[in-house]
Amino acid sequence: MPDKAYVITGPTSGFGRRTALELARHGTVVLVGRDAAKLDDVRARIEGGGGEAVTVVCDLADLTSVRRAAAQITELGLPIAGVLNNAGIFPHRPGTNALGWDIVYATNHIGPFVFTETLAPHLADGTQVVFVVSAVEDPERKPATLSGFRGARYISAEASTRGEWQPGGSKLPGADAYATSKQGNLATVLAFARETPRLRFNAVEPGFAPGTNLGRDAGLFLRLLSKYVLSPPAPLIKYWTNPGTAARVITRILTDESDATGVYYDEKGRPMRGSAQVHDPAFNARVVAETRALLKTVPA
């Protein structure tokens, strides 16, 4: 049995891939993602470097798949020290999952929510659970507003699954869905930290990283420009980062053994504040309560 194990979703590209490789230095890595072949590629890379990894296929937009994956991870019997909810999408075109729910909200918020709640009862006291979030949920965040975001536009969990957002939002395709789903992640962290003090729940804003796969829907020229021209110097720019730098910060937070919980970290690993709305205990508790109520309407 290894001394420690770490679970990571979305480990096949961008932040996730680099973080999975970093985590392999600290223990067994449980790689959770949609594409079995890509998962095997990361596993082979880790094992080639002398580390240990296990793959679990999971589609976060599919609740049955999420619950099955969580059960499979529990059955492994590994000494889990940390769980990283990293997977996320930002498509430029609208879409829905099998339930007809907005694909961005389902994948980014509801999937990780169910994954975490299913795993939580089986995690040892003190286990670190980290969500990768985004500061674009804050309508006062200047870099985000300059990029065209207008903050989260939450109405209710049910409205979000229908792709309905508060008026006055962004003109960028998918921006309101993405910002609202990421606010859901942060609200989950803050509420869960109060609800379950035996575990540690924290969030990290990894910074704007032009070298990740989040913009996979962009044109080829823009993707090449982002990866090979903008990404290398990104950590030198305020609020920017690249996958390698972000992976080291995320790994440091996930492997931190302090008692810190309910903390929101920036791209340098320093505590930061999100929107006034998400830090309101009544609001983040409502997001969690409405998400749970919504899930009760779906057969297990």
XYZ file of N, CA, C and O in Angstrom, residues 78-260:
732
model
N -7.480 2.835 -1.438
C -6.236 3.598 -1.335
C -6.321 4.633 -0.210
O -7.407 5.145 0.091
N -5.200 4.981 0.402
C -5.170 6.003 1.454
C -5.203 7.405 0.843
O -4.174 8.067 0.689
N -6.396 7.872 0.494
C -6.530 9.141 -0.230
C -6.229 10.322 0.685
O -6.870 10.504 1.723
N -5.241 11.117 0.285
C -4.860 12.305 1.053
C -5.412 13.575 0.427
O -5.498 14.612 1.094
N -5.779 13.507 -0.847
C -6.271 14.700 -1.518
C -7.110 14.372 -2.735
O -6.881 13.365 -3.411
N -8.101 15.230 -2.994
C -8.955 15.111 -4.176
C -8.936 16.451 -4.895
O -9.197 17.494 -4.279
N -8.613 16.440 -6.173
C -8.559 17.667 -6.954
C -9.641 17.656 -8.026
O -9.584 16.871 -8.976
N -10.636 18.524 -7.856
C -11.679 18.707 -8.871
C -11.170 19.743 -9.871
O -11.361 20.943 -9.706
N -10.519 19.259 -10.905
C -9.867 20.132 -11.874
C -10.599 20.214 -13.204
O -10.583 21.251 -13.865
N -11.269 19.130 -13.613
C -11.866 19.067 -14.950
C -12.878 20.181 -15.173
O -13.640 20.539 -14.279
N -12.875 20.729 -16.371
C -13.827 21.779 -16.711
C -13.830 22.021 -18.202
O -12.867 21.685 -18.903
N -14.930 22.592 -18.703
C -15.035 22.895 -20.131
C -15.517 24.332 -20.315
O -16.169 24.896 -19.436
N -15.186 24.892 -21.464
C -15.652 26.235 -21.829
C -15.904 26.244 -23.333
O -15.178 26.884 -24.090
N -16.922 25.497 -23.787
C -17.205 25.439 -25.229
C -17.781 26.750 -25.739
O -18.419 27.493 -24.999
N -17.536 27.028 -26.994
C -18.040 28.255 -27.616
C -19.447 28.083 -28.185
O -20.037 29.040 -28.669
N -19.950 26.842 -28.120
C -21.299 26.565 -28.630
C -22.120 25.896 -27.536
O -21.592 25.089 -26.776
N -23.401 26.213 -27.425
C -24.233 25.610 -26.386
C -24.436 24.123 -26.632
O -24.361 23.638 -27.765
N -24.683 23.403 -25.557
C -24.928 21.970 -25.668
C -25.599 21.472 -24.404
O -25.688 22.196 -23.407
N -26.088 20.254 -24.426
C -26.758 19.674 -23.266
C -26.261 18.258 -23.023
O -25.713 17.612 -23.929
N -26.461 17.774 -21.789
C -26.129 16.383 -21.485
C -27.354 15.505 -21.730
O -28.372 15.974 -22.278
N -27.296 14.251 -21.307
C -28.393 13.314 -21.565
C -29.685 13.722 -20.872
O -30.778 13.332 -21.301
N -29.586 14.510 -19.800
C -30.766 14.971 -19.076
C -31.335 16.257 -19.664
O -32.339 16.781 -19.180
N -30.666 16.782 -20.686
C -31.093 18.044 -21.277
C -30.576 19.250 -20.530
O -31.029 20.376 -20.770
N -29.623 19.042 -19.632
C -29.055 20.139 -18.842
C -27.930 20.824 -19.601
O -27.202 20.183 -20.367
N -27.781 22.120 -19.369
C -26.677 22.875 -19.962
C -25.373 22.134 -19.704
O -25.028 21.826 -18.555
N -24.624 21.854 -20.752
C -23.442 20.995 -20.647
C -22.343 21.619 -19.795
O -21.618 20.916 -19.078
N -22.199 22.943 -19.850
C -21.155 23.599 -19.060
C -21.479 23.522 -17.572
O -20.632 23.146 -16.749
N -22.712 23.851 -17.211
C -23.096 23.819 -15.800
C -23.078 22.387 -15.263
O -22.644 22.139 -14.135
N -23.517 21.450 -16.085
C -23.536 20.051 -15.665
C -22.127 19.516 -15.440
O -21.859 18.818 -14.455
N -21.212 19.846 -16.349
C -19.846 19.331 -16.269
C -19.023 20.036 -15.195
O -18.297 19.396 -14.428
N -19.122 21.358 -15.145
C -18.247 22.131 -14.271
C -18.708 22.199 -12.818
O -17.890 22.232 -11.905
N -20.029 22.249 -12.609
C -20.527 22.369 -11.238
C -21.180 21.096 -10.717
O -20.755 20.546 -9.689
N -22.197 20.596 -11.414
C -22.963 19.482 -10.864
C -22.130 18.203 -10.799
O -22.159 17.482 -9.785
N -21.372 17.899 -11.829
C -20.540 16.700 -11.823
C -19.566 16.667 -10.649
O -19.556 15.703 -9.869
N -18.733 17.705 -10.475
C -17.811 17.716 -9.328
C -18.535 17.716 -7.984
O -18.038 17.149 -7.007
N -19.703 18.349 -7.924
C -20.497 18.378 -6.694
C -20.892 16.954 -6.298
O -20.675 16.525 -5.158
N -21.437 16.208 -7.251
C -21.854 14.829 -6.976
C -20.644 13.949 -6.685
O -20.664 13.109 -5.772
N -19.583 14.123 -7.433
C -18.351 13.352 -7.239
C -17.835 13.531 -5.811
O -17.510 12.557 -5.121
N -17.801 14.783 -5.358
C -17.293 15.080 -4.022
C -18.219 14.548 -2.933
O -17.760 13.943 -1.953
N -19.523 14.763 -3.087
C -20.456 14.284 -2.067
C -20.478 12.759 -1.983
O -20.677 12.201 -0.902
N -20.250 12.090 -3.089
C -20.238 10.626 -3.076
C -18.972 10.091 -2.425
O -19.007 9.085 -1.702
N -17.860 10.764 -2.651
C -16.589 10.329 -2.074
C -16.455 10.700 -0.595
O -15.845 9.956 0.180
N -16.996 11.847 -0.207
C -16.746 12.426 1.112
C -16.912 11.464 2.290
O -16.045 11.423 3.182
N -17.989 10.677 2.361
C -18.149 9.790 3.521
C -17.034 8.755 3.655
O -16.838 8.188 4.741
N -16.308 8.500 2.564
C -15.268 7.478 2.562
C -13.862 8.061 2.713
O -12.880 7.306 2.686
N -13.758 9.379 2.871
C -12.464 10.034 3.004
C -12.086 10.144 4.474
O -12.928 10.424 5.327
N -10.815 9.957 4.754
C -10.324 10.050 6.134
C -10.358 11.490 6.610
O -10.285 12.440 5.810
N -10.458 11.665 7.915
C -10.428 13.007 8.490
C -9.163 13.730 8.033
O -8.068 13.142 7.995
N -9.306 15.004 7.692
C -8.164 15.807 7.275
C -7.860 15.756 5.793
O -6.957 16.465 5.324
N -8.594 14.929 5.045
C -8.353 14.859 3.598
C -8.590 16.229 2.962
O -9.538 16.928 3.285
N -7.688 16.602 2.069
C -7.764 17.883 1.378
C -8.577 17.727 0.093
O -8.275 16.867 -0.742
N -9.616 18.541 -0.066
C -10.430 18.530 -1.286
C -10.330 19.924 -1.905
O -10.757 20.911 -1.306
N -9.772 19.994 -3.096
C -9.515 21.276 -3.757
C -10.300 21.370 -5.057
O -10.350 20.415 -5.833
N -10.913 22.515 -5.267
C -11.613 22.795 -6.520
C -10.823 23.855 -7.293
O -10.446 24.889 -6.724
N -10.599 23.613 -8.571
C -10.023 24.638 -9.439
C -11.175 25.522 -9.906
O -12.100 25.053 -10.565
N -11.136 26.791 -9.547
C -12.224 27.713 -9.855
C -11.724 28.815 -10.797
O -10.659 28.686 -11.388
N -12.491 29.875 -10.923
C -12.081 30.964 -11.805
C -12.611 32.294 -11.288
O -13.787 32.388 -10.904
N -11.761 33.295 -11.298
C -12.150 34.616 -10.829
C -13.104 35.327 -11.774
O -13.600 36.411 -11.442
N -13.409 34.737 -12.917
C -14.367 35.380 -13.826
C -15.772 35.388 -13.226
O -16.664 36.050 -13.749
N -15.973 34.684 -12.098
C -17.282 34.728 -11.431
C -17.540 36.081 -10.778
O -18.678 36.417 -10.460
N -16.483 36.869 -10.590
C -16.581 38.152 -9.897
C -16.794 39.294 -10.893
O -15.905 39.587 -11.697
N -17.942 39.973 -10.862
C -18.199 41.056 -11.826
C -17.325 42.282 -11.599
O -17.286 43.172 -12.445
N -16.605 42.326 -10.467
C -15.711 43.450 -10.175
C -14.264 43.145 -10.536
O -13.394 43.989 -10.343
N -14.008 41.970 -11.031
C -12.645 41.565 -11.375
C -12.255 42.196 -12.709
O -12.735 41.797 -13.782
N -11.386 43.196 -12.681
C -11.092 43.977 -13.876
C -10.524 43.162 -15.033
O -10.957 43.349 -16.183
N -9.546 42.273 -14.809
C -9.043 41.497 -15.954
C -10.147 40.684 -16.625
O -10.148 40.513 -17.848
N -11.107 40.194 -15.826
C -12.198 39.404 -16.386
C -13.162 40.275 -17.171
O -13.595 39.915 -18.274
N -13.500 41.440 -16.636
C -14.438 42.317 -17.335
C -13.817 42.873 -18.619
O -14.506 43.049 -19.622
N -12.504 43.124 -18.598
C -11.828 43.599 -19.807
C -11.832 42.522 -20.893
O -11.770 42.830 -22.084
N -11.904 41.262 -20.461
C -11.949 40.147 -21.414
C -13.359 39.878 -21.912
O -13.556 39.010 -22.771
N -14.343 40.595 -21.363
C -15.713 40.435 -21.827
C -16.649 39.719 -20.876
O -17.849 39.611 -21.145
N -16.132 39.215 -19.741
C -16.994 38.552 -18.758
C -17.771 39.596 -17.961
O -17.323 40.731 -17.791
N -18.902 39.172 -17.445
C -19.722 40.047 -16.614
C -20.097 39.373 -15.299
O -21.114 39.674 -14.696
N -19.247 38.466 -14.867
C -19.468 37.780 -13.602
C -20.502 36.678 -13.725
O -21.101 36.465 -14.776
N -20.710 35.962 -12.609
C -21.713 34.901 -12.581
C -23.100 35.509 -12.683
O -23.352 36.614 -12.189
N -24.017 34.769 -13.293
C -25.387 35.265 -13.505
C -26.398 34.273 -12.928
O -27.381 33.918 -13.553
N -26.155 33.846 -11.702
C -26.962 32.783 -11.092
C -28.385 33.240 -10.789
O -28.603 34.295 -10.194
N -29.328 32.424 -11.189
C -30.739 32.606 -10.843
C -31.137 31.512 -9.853
O -31.616 31.789 -8.754
N -30.928 30.270 -10.248
C -31.182 29.107 -9.409
C -30.480 27.928 -10.054
O -30.075 27.991 -11.223
N -30.359 26.846 -9.315
C -29.727 25.652 -9.882
C -30.549 25.122 -11.055
O -30.006 24.754 -12.099
N -31.858 25.120 -10.890
C -32.727 24.611 -11.947
C -32.637 25.486 -13.195
O -32.557 24.980 -14.322
N -32.637 26.809 -13.017
C -32.521 27.710 -14.169
C -31.186 27.511 -14.872
O -31.098 27.550 -16.111
N -30.135 27.270 -14.090
C -28.804 27.072 -14.675
C -28.770 25.838 -15.555
O -28.116 25.837 -16.605
N -29.444 24.784 -15.150
C -29.460 23.581 -15.990
C -30.179 23.837 -17.311
O -29.922 23.158 -18.302
N -31.064 24.838 -17.331
C -31.760 25.198 -18.572
C -30.961 26.209 -19.396
O -31.403 26.629 -20.469
N -29.808 26.612 -18.875
C -29.016 27.608 -19.582
C -29.590 28.996 -19.486
O -29.429 29.810 -20.403
N -30.266 29.275 -18.370
C -30.873 30.593 -18.156
C -30.056 31.349 -17.116
O -29.767 30.834 -16.032
N -29.701 32.586 -17.441
C -28.849 33.394 -16.575
C -29.473 34.767 -16.368
O -30.292 35.212 -17.168
N -29.070 35.445 -15.322
C -29.578 36.794 -15.079
C -29.255 37.686 -16.275
O -28.182 37.566 -16.880
N -30.160 38.590 -16.636
C -29.908 39.474 -17.783
C -28.731 40.404 -17.538
O -28.292 40.589 -16.404
N -28.246 40.989 -18.622
C -27.123 41.916 -18.515
C -25.782 41.232 -18.533
O -24.776 41.813 -18.122
N -25.755 39.998 -19.012
C -24.529 39.217 -18.993
C -23.590 39.495 -20.150
O -23.686 40.507 -20.844
N -22.681 38.563 -20.375
C -21.630 38.710 -21.380
C -22.136 38.407 -22.782
O -23.065 37.624 -22.976
N -21.481 39.025 -23.763
C -21.757 38.729 -25.162
C -20.861 37.601 -25.676
O -21.040 37.136 -26.792
N -19.903 37.181 -24.854
C -19.024 36.085 -25.244
C -19.784 34.768 -25.165
O -20.376 34.457 -24.133
N -19.785 33.972 -26.220
C -20.497 32.684 -26.184
C -19.994 31.802 -25.045
O -18.790 31.581 -24.908
N -20.907 31.335 -24.231
C -20.551 30.432 -23.140
C -20.017 31.082 -21.882
O -19.805 30.406 -20.875
N -19.794 32.398 -21.897
C -19.154 33.067 -20.765
C -20.021 33.058 -19.507
O -19.522 32.846 -18.397
N -21.324 33.315 -19.665
C -22.199 33.342 -18.489
C -22.310 31.953 -17.861
O -22.313 31.805 -16.638
N -22.406 30.931 -18.708
C -22.479 29.558 -18.206
C -21.192 29.197 -17.463
O -21.227 28.603 -16.379
N -20.057 29.558 -18.051
C -18.776 29.220 -17.434
C -18.599 29.959 -16.105
O -18.257 29.347 -15.077
N -18.843 31.268 -16.097
C -18.666 32.053 -14.871
C -19.609 31.578 -13.769
O -19.214 31.485 -12.600
N -20.830 31.247 -14.138
C -21.798 30.800 -13.138
C -21.439 29.422 -12.602
O -21.564 29.158 -11.400
N -20.970 28.547 -13.469
C -20.573 27.212 -13.013
C -19.369 27.293 -12.084
O -19.290 26.564 -11.086
N -18.435 28.207 -12.369
C -17.257 28.346 -11.522
C -17.607 29.011 -10.195
O -16.991 28.727 -9.167
N -18.611 29.881 -10.203
C -19.092 30.417 -8.935
C -19.708 29.287 -8.107
O -19.572 29.248 -6.876
N -20.375 28.353 -8.790
C -20.930 27.198 -8.097
C -19.852 26.384 -7.404
O -20.045 25.902 -6.280
N -18.688 26.220 -8.053
C -17.569 25.520 -7.430
C -17.118 26.210 -6.156
O -16.921 25.574 -5.112
N -16.954 27.533 -6.239
C -16.466 28.283 -5.084
C -17.500 28.291 -3.968
O -17.156 28.151 -2.779
N -18.771 28.421 -4.324
C -19.835 28.371 -3.326
C -19.832 27.015 -2.623
O -20.021 26.932 -1.397
N -19.597 25.953 -3.388
C -19.537 24.606 -2.823
C -18.412 24.495 -1.802
O -18.599 23.954 -0.701
N -17.246 24.999 -2.147
C -16.098 24.952 -1.234
C -16.407 25.673 0.078
O -16.176 25.140 1.172
N -16.941 26.873 -0.019
C -17.193 27.671 1.178
C -18.272 27.041 2.063
O -18.152 27.038 3.294
N -19.322 26.501 1.426
C -20.394 25.873 2.207
C -19.942 24.532 2.789
O -20.218 24.231 3.962
N -19.255 23.719 1.999
C -18.792 22.424 2.480
C -17.793 22.575 3.632
O -17.755 21.743 4.541
N -16.956 23.624 3.566
C -15.980 23.842 4.638
C -16.677 24.068 5.978
O -16.182 23.632 7.030
N -17.833 24.727 5.949
C -18.601 24.932 7.190
C -19.327 23.652 7.605
O -19.393 23.313 8.783
N -19.886 22.950 6.629
C -20.694 21.768 6.904
C -19.882 20.583 7.430
O -20.353 19.830 8.287
N -18.693 20.402 6.869
C -17.911 19.194 7.151
C -16.504 19.572 7.606
O -15.530 19.463 6.840
N -16.359 20.009 8.846
C -15.046 20.455 9.324
C -14.003 19.347 9.444
O -12.813 19.643 9.578
N -14.426 18.079 9.400
C -13.437 17.004 9.517
C -12.598 16.875 8.236
O -11.512 16.288 8.257
N -13.116 17.420 7.109
C -12.362 17.464 5.865
C -11.943 18.903 5.609
O -12.491 19.829 6.200
N -10.986 19.103 4.710
C -10.548 20.449 4.349
C -10.974 20.732 2.910
O -10.648 19.964 2.006
N -11.714 21.795 2.728
C -12.187 22.196 1.398
C -11.582 23.542 1.041
O -11.782 24.530 1.763
N -10.850 23.598 -0.055
C -10.229 24.846 -0.495
C -10.364 24.997 -2.006
O -10.707 24.046 -2.712
N -10.139 26.216 -2.484
C -10.273 26.515 -3.907
C -9.031 27.238 -4.394
O -8.346 27.915 -3.607
N -8.750 27.117 -5.675
C -7.617 27.832 -6.253
C -8.008 28.405 -7.610
O -8.633 27.735 -8.428
N -7.681 29.676 -7.793
C -7.782 30.355 -9.094
C -6.392 30.251 -9.705
O -5.462 30.924 -9.259
N -6.181 29.376 -10.694
C -4.827 29.128 -11.198
C -4.258 30.227 -12.074
O -3.077 30.185 -12.430
N -5.067 31.224 -12.430
C -4.588 32.288 -13.299
C -4.948 32.031 -14.750
O -5.294 30.906 -15.139
N -4.884 33.080 -15.542
C -5.161 32.939 -16.979
C -3.980 32.258 -17.638
O -2.845 32.733 -17.561
N -4.249 31.131 -18.278
C -3.170 30.352 -18.888
C -3.461 30.103 -20.363
O -4.282 29.255 -20.707
N -2.819 30.842 -21.262
C -3.065 30.648 -22.692
C -2.608 29.296 -23.217
O -2.950 28.917 -24.329
N -1.852 28.548 -22.410
C -1.343 27.264 -22.891
C -2.184 26.072 -22.519
O -1.790 24.931 -22.764
N -3.364 26.252 -21.931
C -4.194 25.103 -21.555
C -5.078 24.672 -22.709
O -5.149 25.325 -23.752
N -5.817 23.578 -22.486
C -6.717 23.050 -23.508
C -8.131 23.581 -23.336
O -9.048 23.112 -24.013
N -8.327 24.566 -22.422
C -9.673 25.071 -22.181
C -10.242 25.748 -23.420
O -11.433 25.720 -23.675
N -9.354 26.345 -24.220
C -9.796 27.011 -25.440
C -9.694 26.122 -26.663
O -9.366 26.581 -27.757
N -10.001 24.845 -26.473
C -9.838 23.876 -27.563
C -10.734 24.180 -28.768
O -10.469 23.715 -29.870
N -11.794 24.985 -28.550
C -12.695 25.298 -29.658
C -12.207 26.484 -30.500
O -12.805 26.814 -31.520
N -11.124 27.127 -30.048
C -10.602 28.273 -30.792
C -9.954 27.790 -32.096
O -9.663 26.608 -32.268
N -9.700 28.730 -33.007
C -9.073 28.382 -34.273
C -7.652 27.888 -34.087
O -7.005 28.151 -33.068
N -7.123 27.171 -35.091
C -5.789 26.587 -34.998
C -4.722 27.646 -34.769
O -3.834 27.478 -33.924
N -4.796 28.758 -35.498
C -3.783 29.801 -35.354
C -3.737 30.337 -33.920
O -2.666 30.473 -33.332
N -4.919 30.609 -33.358
C -4.973 31.151 -32.003
C -4.461 30.140 -30.986
O -3.763 30.495 -30.033
N -4.770 28.861 -31.203
C -4.306 27.836 -30.280
C -2.777 27.702 -30.325
O -2.128 27.565 -29.295
N -2.204 27.745 -31.516
C -0.747 27.656 -31.643
C -0.066 28.890 -31.058
O 0.966 28.790 -30.388
N -0.656 30.052 -31.304
C -0.120 31.294 -30.755
C -0.125 31.247 -29.228
O 0.863 31.608 -28.582
N -1.237 30.792 -28.671
C -1.375 30.738 -27.227
C -0.361 29.783 -26.602
O 0.286 30.105 -25.598
N -0.226 28.601 -27.207
C 0.622 27.567 -26.615
C 2.103 27.865 -26.725
O 2.870 27.681 -25.763
N 2.545 28.346 -27.905
C 3.972 28.453 -28.144
C 4.538 29.870 -28.013
O 5.745 30.035 -27.847
N 3.686 30.888 -28.083
C 4.176 32.265 -27.996
C 3.784 32.924 -26.679
O 4.622 33.514 -25.988
N 2.520 32.794 -26.291
C 2.042 33.484 -25.095
C 2.289 32.711 -23.798
O 2.490 33.318 -22.745
N 2.285 31.393 -23.873
C 2.376 30.595 -22.648
C 3.715 30.686 -21.912
O 3.733 30.862 -20.691
N 4.870 30.574 -22.586
C 6.136 30.574 -21.845
C 6.349 31.785 -20.932
O 6.735 31.631 -19.768
N 6.090 33.033 -21.392
C 6.325 34.180 -20.505
C 5.142 34.526 -19.608
O 5.202 35.481 -18.836
N 4.053 33.766 -19.678
C 2.818 34.117 -18.968
C 3.003 34.361 -17.472
O 2.418 35.303 -16.922
N 3.812 33.553 -16.735
C 3.944 33.776 -15.292
C 4.553 35.131 -14.926
O 4.469 35.555 -13.767
N 5.155 35.802 -15.897
C 5.751 37.114 -15.630
C 4.705 38.226 -15.663
O 4.995 39.360 -15.288
N 3.500 37.903 -16.122
C 2.422 38.884 -16.250
C 1.430 38.697 -15.110
O 1.050 37.567 -14.785
N 0.995 39.780 -14.502
C 0.053 39.699 -13.379
C -1.222 38.978 -13.799
O -1.778 39.260 -14.855
N -1.651 38.052 -12.957
C -2.855 37.229 -13.142
C -2.680 36.127 -14.179
O -3.581 35.332 -14.369
N -1.543 36.063 -14.863
C -1.317 35.041 -15.873
C -0.481 33.897 -15.287
O 0.153 34.038 -14.252
N -0.481 32.769 -15.987
C 0.333 31.629 -15.591
C 0.493 30.711 -16.792
O 0.049 31.032 -17.894
N 1.147 29.574 -16.602
C 1.175 28.531 -17.615
C 0.986 27.193 -16.909
O 1.018 27.128 -15.675
N 0.731 26.121 -17.642
C 0.416 24.855 -16.983
C 1.467 24.382 -15.983
O 1.129 23.869 -14.911
N 2.738 24.540 -16.307
C 3.786 24.082 -15.396
C 3.789 24.841 -14.079
O 3.862 24.246 -12.996
N 3.712 26.157 -14.165
C 3.701 26.982 -12.960
C 2.442 26.725 -12.141
O 2.496 26.570 -10.914
N 1.302 26.671 -12.809
C 0.050 26.421 -12.104
C 0.057 25.057 -11.424
O -0.438 24.904 -10.299
N 0.623 24.061 -12.088
C 0.665 22.711 -11.518
C 1.443 22.686 -10.210
O 1.051 21.999 -9.253
N 2.522 23.429 -10.140
C 3.315 23.456 -8.900
C 2.538 24.122 -7.770
O 2.586 23.681 -6.614
N 1.810 25.193 -8.100
C 1.002 25.879 -7.082
C -0.133 24.977 -6.603
O -0.374 24.828 -5.395
N -0.843 24.368 -7.545
C -1.965 23.496 -7.192
C -1.486 22.318 -6.346
O -2.115 21.949 -5.349
N -0.360 21.730 -6.736
C 0.185 20.598 -5.987
C 0.563 21.017 -4.576
O 0.313 20.274 -3.609
N 1.132 22.196 -4.436
C 1.503 22.678 -3.097
C 0.274 22.828 -2.208
O 0.298 22.465 -1.030
N -0.814 23.322 -2.779
C -2.051 23.491 -2.003
C -2.662 22.133 -1.664
O -3.081 21.889 -0.536
N -2.692 21.222 -2.637
C -3.317 19.924 -2.420
C -2.548 19.079 -1.407
O -3.155 18.281 -0.680
N -1.239 19.238 -1.340
C -0.426 18.444 -0.423
C -0.146 19.167 0.893
O 0.535 18.628 1.761
N -0.694 20.364 1.039
C -0.517 21.126 2.275
C -1.143 20.367 3.445
O -2.266 19.887 3.346
N -0.419 20.256 4.540
C -0.905 19.497 5.693
C -1.388 20.394 6.826
O -1.618 19.916 7.940
N -1.560 21.688 6.567
C -2.076 22.583 7.597
C -3.576 22.345 7.762
O -4.187 21.574 7.027
N -4.177 23.019 8.725
C -5.610 22.873 8.982
C -6.455 23.849 8.169
O -7.673 23.934 8.377
N -5.843 24.585 7.253
C -6.567 25.604 6.489
C -7.736 24.999 5.726
O -7.600 23.990 5.036
